[in-house]
Coordinates of C-alpha atoms in Angstrom, one line a residue:
Chain A
X1 CA -2.6 -17.6 -5.9
X2 CA 0.5 -19.4 -5.1
X3 CA 0.2 -22.6 -3.0
X4 CA 2.1 -22.9 0.2
X5 CA 5.9 -23.1 0.1
X6 CA 7.9 -26.2 0.8
X7 CA 10.1 -25.8 3.8
X8 CA 13.1 -27.8 2.7
X9 CA 14.2 -26.2 -0.5
X10 CA 17.6 -27.1 -1.9
X11 CA 20.3 -24.4 -2.1
X12 CA 20.7 -24.9 -5.8
X13 CA 17.0 -24.0 -6.4
X14 CA 17.4 -21.0 -4.2
X15 CA 20.5 -19.9 -6.0
X16 CA 18.6 -19.9 -9.3
X17 CA 15.9 -17.5 -7.9
X18 CA 17.9 -14.2 -8.6
X19 CA 18.3 -15.4 -12.1
X20 CA 14.6 -16.0 -12.5
X21 CA 13.9 -12.6 -11.0
X22 CA 16.3 -11.0 -13.5
X23 CA 15.0 -12.8 -16.6
X24 CA 11.3 -12.2 -15.8
X25 CA 12.1 -8.6 -15.2
X26 CA 13.8 -8.4 -18.6
X27 CA 10.8 -10.0 -20.3
X28 CA 8.4 -7.6 -18.6
X29 CA 10.5 -4.6 -19.8
X30 CA 10.2 -6.0 -23.3
X31 CA 6.4 -5.9 -22.9
X32 CA 5.8 -9.6 -22.4
X33 CA 3.1 -10.3 -19.8
X34 CA 2.8 -14.0 -19.8
X35 CA 5.0 -17.0 -20.7
X36 CA 4.9 -20.8 -20.6
X37 CA 7.5 -22.8 -18.8
X38 CA 8.7 -23.9 -22.3
X39 CA 9.2 -20.3 -23.4
X40 CA 11.0 -19.4 -20.2
X41 CA 13.1 -22.6 -20.4
X42 CA 14.3 -21.7 -23.9
X43 CA 15.3 -18.2 -22.9
X44 CA 17.1 -19.3 -19.8
X45 CA 18.8 -22.4 -21.2
X46 CA 17.0 -24.6 -18.7
X47 CA 14.3 -27.3 -19.3
X48 CA 10.6 -26.6 -18.9
X49 CA 10.3 -29.3 -16.2
X50 CA 13.1 -27.8 -14.2
X51 CA 11.4 -24.4 -14.2
X52 CA 8.1 -26.0 -13.2
X53 CA 9.8 -27.9 -10.4
X54 CA 11.8 -24.9 -9.2
X55 CA 8.8 -22.6 -9.0
X56 CA 6.7 -25.3 -7.5
X57 CA 9.0 -25.3 -4.5
X58 CA 7.8 -21.9 -3.7
X59 CA 4.2 -22.7 -4.2
X60 CA 3.9 -22.6 -8.0
X61 CA 2.7 -19.6 -9.9
X62 CA 1.5 -21.0 -13.1
X63 CA -1.9 -21.9 -14.4
X64 CA -2.5 -24.9 -16.6
X65 CA -3.0 -23.7 -20.2
X66 CA -2.2 -20.1 -19.4
X67 CA 1.4 -20.2 -18.3
X68 CA 2.9 -17.7 -15.9
X69 CA 1.6 -14.2 -15.3
X70 CA 5.0 -12.6 -15.3
X71 CA 4.2 -9.5 -13.3
X72 CA 2.7 -11.7 -10.5
X73 CA 5.6 -14.1 -10.8
X74 CA 8.2 -11.4 -10.5
X75 CA 6.4 -9.9 -7.5
X76 CA 6.3 -13.3 -5.8
X77 CA 9.9 -14.1 -6.4
X78 CA 10.8 -10.6 -5.3
X79 CA 8.9 -11.2 -2.1
X80 CA 10.7 -14.5 -1.5
X81 CA 14.0 -12.9 -2.1
X82 CA 13.2 -10.0 0.1
X83 CA 13.9 -7.3 -2.5
X84 CA 11.6 -4.8 -0.8
X85 CA 13.1 -5.2 2.6
X86 CA 15.7 -2.4 2.5
X87 CA 18.0 -4.1 4.9
X88 CA 20.3 -1.6 6.5
X89 CA 23.8 -2.1 5.1
X90 CA 27.2 -0.8 6.0
X91 CA 30.4 -1.1 4.0
X92 CA 34.0 -1.5 5.4
X93 CA 37.0 -0.5 3.4
X94 CA 36.7 2.4 1.0
X95 CA 39.6 1.4 -1.3
X96 CA 39.1 1.1 -5.0
X97 CA 36.8 -1.9 -4.8
X98 CA 34.8 -0.7 -1.8
X99 CA 34.2 2.7 -3.4
X100 CA 33.2 1.0 -6.7
X101 CA 30.8 -1.4 -4.9
X102 CA 29.3 1.6 -3.0
X103 CA 28.8 3.7 -6.2
X104 CA 28.0 1.0 -8.7
X105 CA 25.5 -1.2 -7.0
X106 CA 21.9 -0.3 -7.0
X107 CA 21.3 -1.5 -3.5
X108 CA 17.7 -0.8 -3.2
X109 CA 16.9 -3.0 -6.2
X110 CA 18.4 -5.9 -4.3
X111 CA 16.7 -5.5 -0.9
X112 CA 19.4 -3.4 0.8
X113 CA 20.0 0.2 1.7
X114 CA 23.6 1.4 2.1
X115 CA 23.6 3.7 5.1
X116 CA 27.3 3.9 6.1
X117 CA 30.8 3.5 4.9
X118 CA 33.8 3.1 7.3
X119 CA 37.5 3.2 6.7
X120 CA 40.4 2.8 9.1
X121 CA 42.4 5.4 7.2
X122 CA 41.6 8.7 8.8
X123 CA 42.7 10.6 5.7
X124 CA 39.6 9.3 4.1
X125 CA 37.2 10.6 6.8
X126 CA 34.5 12.9 5.4
X127 CA 35.4 12.0 1.8
X128 CA 32.0 11.4 0.0
X129 CA 31.2 8.2 -1.8
X130 CA 27.7 7.3 -3.1
X131 CA 26.3 10.3 -1.2
X132 CA 27.7 9.1 2.1
X133 CA 30.6 10.5 4.1
X134 CA 33.2 8.0 4.9
X135 CA 33.3 7.5 8.7
X136 CA 36.3 6.6 10.9
X137 CA 36.1 3.2 12.6
X138 CA 35.9 5.0 16.0
X139 CA 32.3 6.1 15.0
X140 CA 31.2 2.5 14.6
X141 CA 29.7 2.0 18.1
X142 CA 27.6 5.1 18.2
X143 CA 26.5 4.5 14.6
X144 CA 25.5 0.9 15.2
X145 CA 23.6 1.7 18.4
X146 CA 21.6 4.4 16.6
X147 CA 21.0 2.7 13.2
X148 CA 21.2 -1.0 13.9
X149 CA 22.6 -2.2 10.5
X150 CA 22.1 -5.8 9.6
X151 CA 24.4 -6.4 6.6
X152 CA 28.1 -5.6 6.5
X153 CA 30.1 -5.5 3.2
X154 CA 33.7 -6.3 3.8
X155 CA 36.1 -4.8 1.3
X156 CA 39.1 -4.9 3.6
X157 CA 42.4 -6.8 3.4
X158 CA 42.1 -10.4 4.5
X159 CA 44.4 -9.9 7.4
X160 CA 41.8 -7.9 9.3
X161 CA 38.7 -9.6 8.1
X162 CA 38.2 -12.2 10.8
X163 CA 38.8 -9.7 13.7
X164 CA 36.4 -7.2 12.2
X165 CA 33.8 -9.9 11.5
X166 CA 33.8 -11.1 15.1
X167 CA 33.3 -7.6 16.3
X168 CA 30.5 -6.9 13.9
X169 CA 28.7 -10.1 14.9
X170 CA 28.9 -9.0 18.6
X171 CA 27.5 -5.6 17.5
X172 CA 24.5 -7.2 15.8
X173 CA 25.4 -7.8 12.2
X174 CA 23.5 -10.7 10.8
X175 CA 24.9 -11.1 7.3
X176 CA 28.2 -10.5 5.5
X177 CA 28.9 -9.8 1.8
X178 CA 32.5 -10.8 1.9
X179 CA 35.0 -9.5 -0.7
X180 CA 38.0 -10.1 1.4
X181 CA 39.9 -13.1 0.1
X182 CA 39.4 -15.0 3.3
X183 CA 36.7 -17.5 4.4
X184 CA 35.2 -16.0 7.5
X185 CA 34.5 -18.3 10.5
X186 CA 31.3 -17.3 12.1
X187 CA 30.3 -18.7 15.5
X188 CA 26.5 -18.4 15.2
X189 CA 24.9 -20.7 12.7
X190 CA 22.3 -18.0 11.8
X191 CA 24.9 -15.6 10.5
X192 CA 24.8 -15.5 6.7
X193 CA 28.0 -15.2 4.7
X194 CA 27.9 -14.6 0.9
X195 CA 31.4 -14.8 -0.4
X196 CA 32.4 -12.7 -3.5
X197 CA 35.9 -14.1 -3.9
X198 CA 36.8 -12.4 -7.1
X199 CA 40.2 -14.1 -7.2
X200 CA 38.6 -17.6 -7.1
X201 CA 36.3 -16.6 -9.9
X202 CA 39.2 -15.4 -12.0
X203 CA 41.1 -18.6 -11.4
X204 CA 38.1 -20.6 -12.8
X205 CA 38.8 -18.8 -16.1
X206 CA 42.5 -19.7 -16.1
X207 CA 41.5 -23.3 -15.2
X208 CA 39.0 -23.4 -18.1
X209 CA 41.5 -22.1 -20.6
X210 CA 44.4 -24.2 -19.3
X211 CA 42.4 -27.4 -19.4
X212 CA 40.7 -26.8 -22.7
X213 CA 44.2 -26.1 -24.1
X214 CA 45.4 -29.4 -22.6
X215 CA 42.5 -31.3 -24.1
X216 CA 43.3 -29.8 -27.5
X217 CA 46.9 -30.7 -27.1
X218 CA 46.0 -34.3 -26.2
X219 CA 43.8 -34.7 -29.2
X220 CA 46.5 -33.7 -31.6
Chain B
X1 CA 54.8 -37.6 -7.7
X2 CA 51.2 -37.1 -8.4
X3 CA 49.4 -39.9 -10.2
X4 CA 47.6 -39.3 -13.4
X5 CA 44.5 -37.1 -13.4
X6 CA 41.0 -38.3 -13.8
X7 CA 39.4 -37.0 -17.0
X8 CA 35.8 -36.5 -15.8
X9 CA 36.1 -34.3 -12.7
X10 CA 32.9 -32.8 -11.4
X11 CA 32.4 -29.1 -11.5
X12 CA 32.0 -28.9 -7.7
X13 CA 35.4 -30.4 -7.2
X14 CA 36.9 -28.0 -9.7
X15 CA 35.2 -25.1 -7.9
X16 CA 36.9 -26.0 -4.7
X17 CA 40.4 -25.8 -6.2
X18 CA 40.9 -22.1 -5.9
X19 CA 39.9 -22.4 -2.2
X20 CA 42.5 -25.2 -1.6
X21 CA 45.0 -23.0 -3.4
X22 CA 44.3 -20.0 -1.2
X23 CA 44.3 -22.1 2.1
X24 CA 47.5 -23.9 1.3
X25 CA 49.1 -20.6 0.4
X26 CA 48.1 -19.1 3.7
X27 CA 49.5 -22.1 5.6
X28 CA 52.8 -21.8 3.8
X29 CA 52.9 -18.1 4.7
X30 CA 52.5 -19.1 8.3
X31 CA 55.5 -21.4 8.0
X32 CA 53.6 -24.7 7.9
X33 CA 55.3 -27.1 5.4
X34 CA 53.2 -30.2 5.7
X35 CA 49.7 -31.1 6.8
X36 CA 47.5 -34.2 7.1
X37 CA 44.1 -34.2 5.4
X38 CA 42.6 -34.1 8.9
X39 CA 44.4 -30.8 9.7
X40 CA 43.4 -29.3 6.4
X41 CA 39.9 -30.5 6.8
X42 CA 39.6 -28.8 10.2
X43 CA 40.9 -25.5 8.9
X44 CA 38.7 -25.6 5.8
X45 CA 35.5 -26.8 7.5
X46 CA 35.5 -29.9 5.2
X47 CA 35.9 -33.6 6.0
X48 CA 39.3 -35.3 5.7
X49 CA 37.8 -37.9 3.3
X50 CA 36.4 -35.1 1.1
X51 CA 39.8 -33.5 0.9
X52 CA 41.4 -36.9 0.0
X53 CA 38.8 -37.6 -2.6
X54 CA 39.1 -34.1 -4.1
X55 CA 42.8 -34.2 -4.4
X56 CA 42.8 -37.8 -5.7
X57 CA 40.8 -36.6 -8.7
X58 CA 43.9 -34.7 -9.7
X59 CA 46.3 -37.5 -9.1
X60 CA 46.7 -37.3 -5.3
X61 CA 49.5 -35.5 -3.7
X62 CA 49.7 -37.0 -0.3
X63 CA 51.9 -39.7 1.2
X64 CA 50.6 -42.2 3.7
X65 CA 51.8 -41.3 7.2
X66 CA 53.4 -38.1 6.0
X67 CA 50.5 -36.0 4.8
X68 CA 50.7 -33.4 2.2
X69 CA 53.9 -31.5 1.3
X70 CA 52.2 -28.1 1.1
X71 CA 54.7 -26.4 -1.2
X72 CA 54.4 -29.2 -3.7
X73 CA 50.6 -29.4 -3.3
X74 CA 50.3 -25.6 -3.9
X75 CA 52.5 -25.9 -7.0
X76 CA 50.5 -28.7 -8.4
X77 CA 47.1 -27.1 -7.8
X78 CA 48.5 -23.9 -9.2
X79 CA 49.6 -25.8 -12.3
X80 CA 46.1 -27.4 -12.7
X81 CA 44.5 -23.9 -12.3
X82 CA 46.9 -22.4 -14.7
X83 CA 48.1 -19.6 -12.4
X84 CA 51.4 -19.2 -14.2
X85 CA 49.9 -19.0 -17.7
X86 CA 49.5 -15.2 -17.8
X87 CA 46.5 -15.2 -20.2
X88 CA 46.3 -11.9 -22.0
X89 CA 43.2 -10.1 -20.7
X90 CA 41.3 -7.0 -21.8
X91 CA 38.7 -5.1 -19.9
X92 CA 35.7 -3.4 -21.4
X93 CA 33.9 -0.6 -19.5
X94 CA 36.0 1.8 -17.4
X95 CA 33.2 2.9 -15.1
X96 CA 33.5 2.7 -11.3
X97 CA 33.4 -1.0 -11.3
X98 CA 35.7 -1.6 -14.3
X99 CA 38.3 0.8 -12.9
X100 CA 38.2 -0.9 -9.5
X101 CA 38.6 -4.4 -11.0
X102 CA 41.5 -3.1 -13.1
X103 CA 43.3 -1.6 -10.1
X104 CA 42.3 -3.9 -7.3
X105 CA 42.9 -7.3 -8.8
X106 CA 46.3 -8.9 -8.7
X107 CA 45.8 -10.4 -12.1
X108 CA 49.2 -12.1 -12.3
X109 CA 48.5 -14.1 -9.2
X110 CA 45.5 -15.6 -10.9
X111 CA 47.0 -16.6 -14.2
X112 CA 46.1 -13.5 -16.2
X113 CA 47.8 -10.3 -17.4
X114 CA 45.7 -7.2 -18.0
X115 CA 47.0 -5.7 -21.2
X116 CA 44.2 -3.4 -22.3
X117 CA 41.2 -1.3 -21.2
X118 CA 38.6 -0.1 -23.6
X119 CA 35.7 2.3 -23.1
X120 CA 33.2 3.6 -25.6
X121 CA 33.2 7.1 -23.9
X122 CA 35.8 9.0 -25.8
X123 CA 36.3 11.5 -23.0
X124 CA 38.0 8.7 -21.1
X125 CA 40.5 8.0 -23.8
X126 CA 44.1 8.2 -22.6
X127 CA 43.0 8.4 -18.9
X128 CA 45.3 6.0 -17.0
X129 CA 44.0 3.1 -14.9
X130 CA 46.3 0.3 -13.5
X131 CA 49.2 1.7 -15.6
X132 CA 47.2 1.3 -18.8
X133 CA 45.8 4.0 -21.0
X134 CA 42.1 3.6 -21.7
X135 CA 41.6 3.0 -25.4
X136 CA 38.7 3.9 -27.6
X137 CA 36.7 1.0 -29.0
X138 CA 37.9 2.0 -32.5
X139 CA 41.4 0.8 -31.5
X140 CA 40.1 -2.7 -30.8
X141 CA 40.7 -4.4 -34.1
X142 CA 44.3 -3.2 -34.4
X143 CA 45.0 -4.1 -30.8
X144 CA 43.5 -7.6 -31.1
X145 CA 45.4 -8.4 -34.2
X146 CA 48.7 -7.4 -32.6
X147 CA 48.2 -8.7 -29.0
X148 CA 45.7 -11.6 -29.4
X149 CA 44.0 -11.4 -26.0
X150 CA 42.2 -14.5 -24.8
X151 CA 40.1 -13.2 -21.8
X152 CA 37.6 -10.3 -21.9
X153 CA 36.3 -8.8 -18.7
X154 CA 32.9 -7.2 -19.3
X155 CA 32.0 -4.3 -17.0
X156 CA 29.6 -2.7 -19.4
X157 CA 25.8 -2.1 -19.1
X158 CA 23.8 -5.2 -19.9
X159 CA 22.1 -3.7 -22.9
X160 CA 25.4 -3.8 -24.9
X161 CA 26.8 -7.0 -23.4
X162 CA 25.6 -9.6 -25.9
X163 CA 26.5 -7.6 -29.0
X164 CA 30.0 -6.9 -27.7
X165 CA 30.4 -10.6 -26.7
X166 CA 29.5 -11.8 -30.1
X167 CA 32.0 -9.4 -31.7
X168 CA 34.7 -10.5 -29.2
X169 CA 34.2 -14.2 -29.9
X170 CA 34.6 -13.5 -33.6
X171 CA 37.8 -11.7 -32.8
X172 CA 39.3 -14.6 -30.9
X173 CA 38.3 -14.1 -27.3
X174 CA 38.0 -17.5 -25.6
X175 CA 36.8 -16.6 -22.1
X176 CA 34.6 -14.0 -20.4
X177 CA 34.6 -12.7 -16.9
X178 CA 31.1 -11.2 -17.0
X179 CA 30.1 -8.5 -14.5
X180 CA 27.2 -7.3 -16.7
X181 CA 23.9 -8.3 -15.2
X182 CA 23.1 -10.4 -18.2
X183 CA 23.6 -14.1 -19.0
X184 CA 25.7 -14.1 -22.2
X185 CA 24.7 -16.6 -24.9
X186 CA 27.8 -17.9 -26.6
X187 CA 27.6 -19.9 -29.8
X188 CA 30.7 -22.0 -29.4
X189 CA 30.6 -24.6 -26.6
X190 CA 34.3 -24.0 -25.9
X191 CA 33.9 -20.4 -24.9
X192 CA 34.1 -20.1 -21.1
X193 CA 31.9 -17.7 -19.2
X194 CA 32.4 -17.0 -15.6
X195 CA 29.6 -14.8 -14.3
X196 CA 30.2 -12.4 -11.5
X197 CA 26.6 -11.3 -11.0
X198 CA 27.0 -9.1 -8.0
X199 CA 23.3 -8.3 -7.8
X200 CA 22.4 -12.0 -7.6
X201 CA 25.0 -12.4 -4.9
X202 CA 23.5 -9.5 -2.9
X203 CA 20.0 -10.9 -3.3
X204 CA 21.1 -14.1 -1.7
X205 CA 21.8 -12.1 1.4
X206 CA 18.4 -10.5 1.3
X207 CA 16.9 -14.0 0.8
X208 CA 18.8 -15.4 3.8
X209 CA 17.8 -12.5 6.1
X210 CA 14.1 -12.6 4.9
X211 CA 13.8 -16.3 5.4
X212 CA 15.6 -16.6 8.7
X213 CA 13.3 -13.7 9.9
X214 CA 10.3 -15.6 8.6
X215 CA 11.3 -18.8 10.3
X216 CA 11.7 -16.9 13.6
X217 CA 8.3 -15.4 13.1
X218 CA 6.8 -18.8 12.5
X219 CA 8.3 -20.2 15.6
X220 CA 6.9 -17.5 17.8

């Protein structure tokens, strides 16, 4: 049984949790049922002591001399991450990226349920994506009153992102998955924003290549 | 004129560069031509001293009493990031997500040029995405010899990701933008991997909601 959780867990530990969840899931698929922190460390390119420290923050799941029961570990990490919560999720902006996110992501696996897609372009209304009909923005109010979604995915141009976000917060949205290349300002501290700034991510590659090239040039 | 750059810059500073680049670009678009670190700080929700420290790592661009010349600042950050380098980029996996990435991303803005798309499904061969014909994997060798791409975007299922990555490294790929839900193992330390694990990102939202709900429950 896991011990009680620490209350002040650093964000870097929390950010590693999805990775633990993925890795442990992979091992279980391969038929592995238990693993020492050393084994896990090797597979995840971390150190055994880091793994023990990380998992200890959440109450520790290992037993001395036995290691981790992977099925239990995965269940517990999943519980911490909330992967069974099925948070009601709506997506805004059914362009290329929005449609791909809607169809590609296995939302239920990650604790969410996609229940609505909105687009301001009326020509898209009633087009189907991921088994959902695209709705016009004018349907938002009625839909929100009835369904009370908690997560909004923003795949809209950055120029409209802040205005929409403000409106959505007022309508009860508690978390944003933000693909608009814009850093949302949210007035309530409890609103969660997870940015997926793909352009920033791509620039990190250009940075890496440019600067490794520079280093080579300097060495010559 | 910027002073010389530090050689050991922390990864967290580097990761903030794309954001500086974006923000400064926005300000220029709004007609702003210079800005103090205090102004920038307020807009970016950072502190003025952090901005000064960050930009100092790269040689410093400000002038006492004048602030930053934004056009010059953007040019210099762009140069550091390599946004004018046009790294030749190929994409693997023309499913929903791959196609959306190919059509949605403004590659040239981020230092890359998308020059080829491959898919193992022969029924997709010659289909056009982002003005490129999808190629069969059998064309890879010829294409790589001729074009020498440096960046590979992986939008393929995780089961095939490692095998393809190994092959691509052997063929000269130097950097991966990895959308496969799998942490690539690369043998050369100089190979750059930028993960875009969308599932992990989505789980951070579920985590946030679950744990803010828990805290509320505990407070009651």
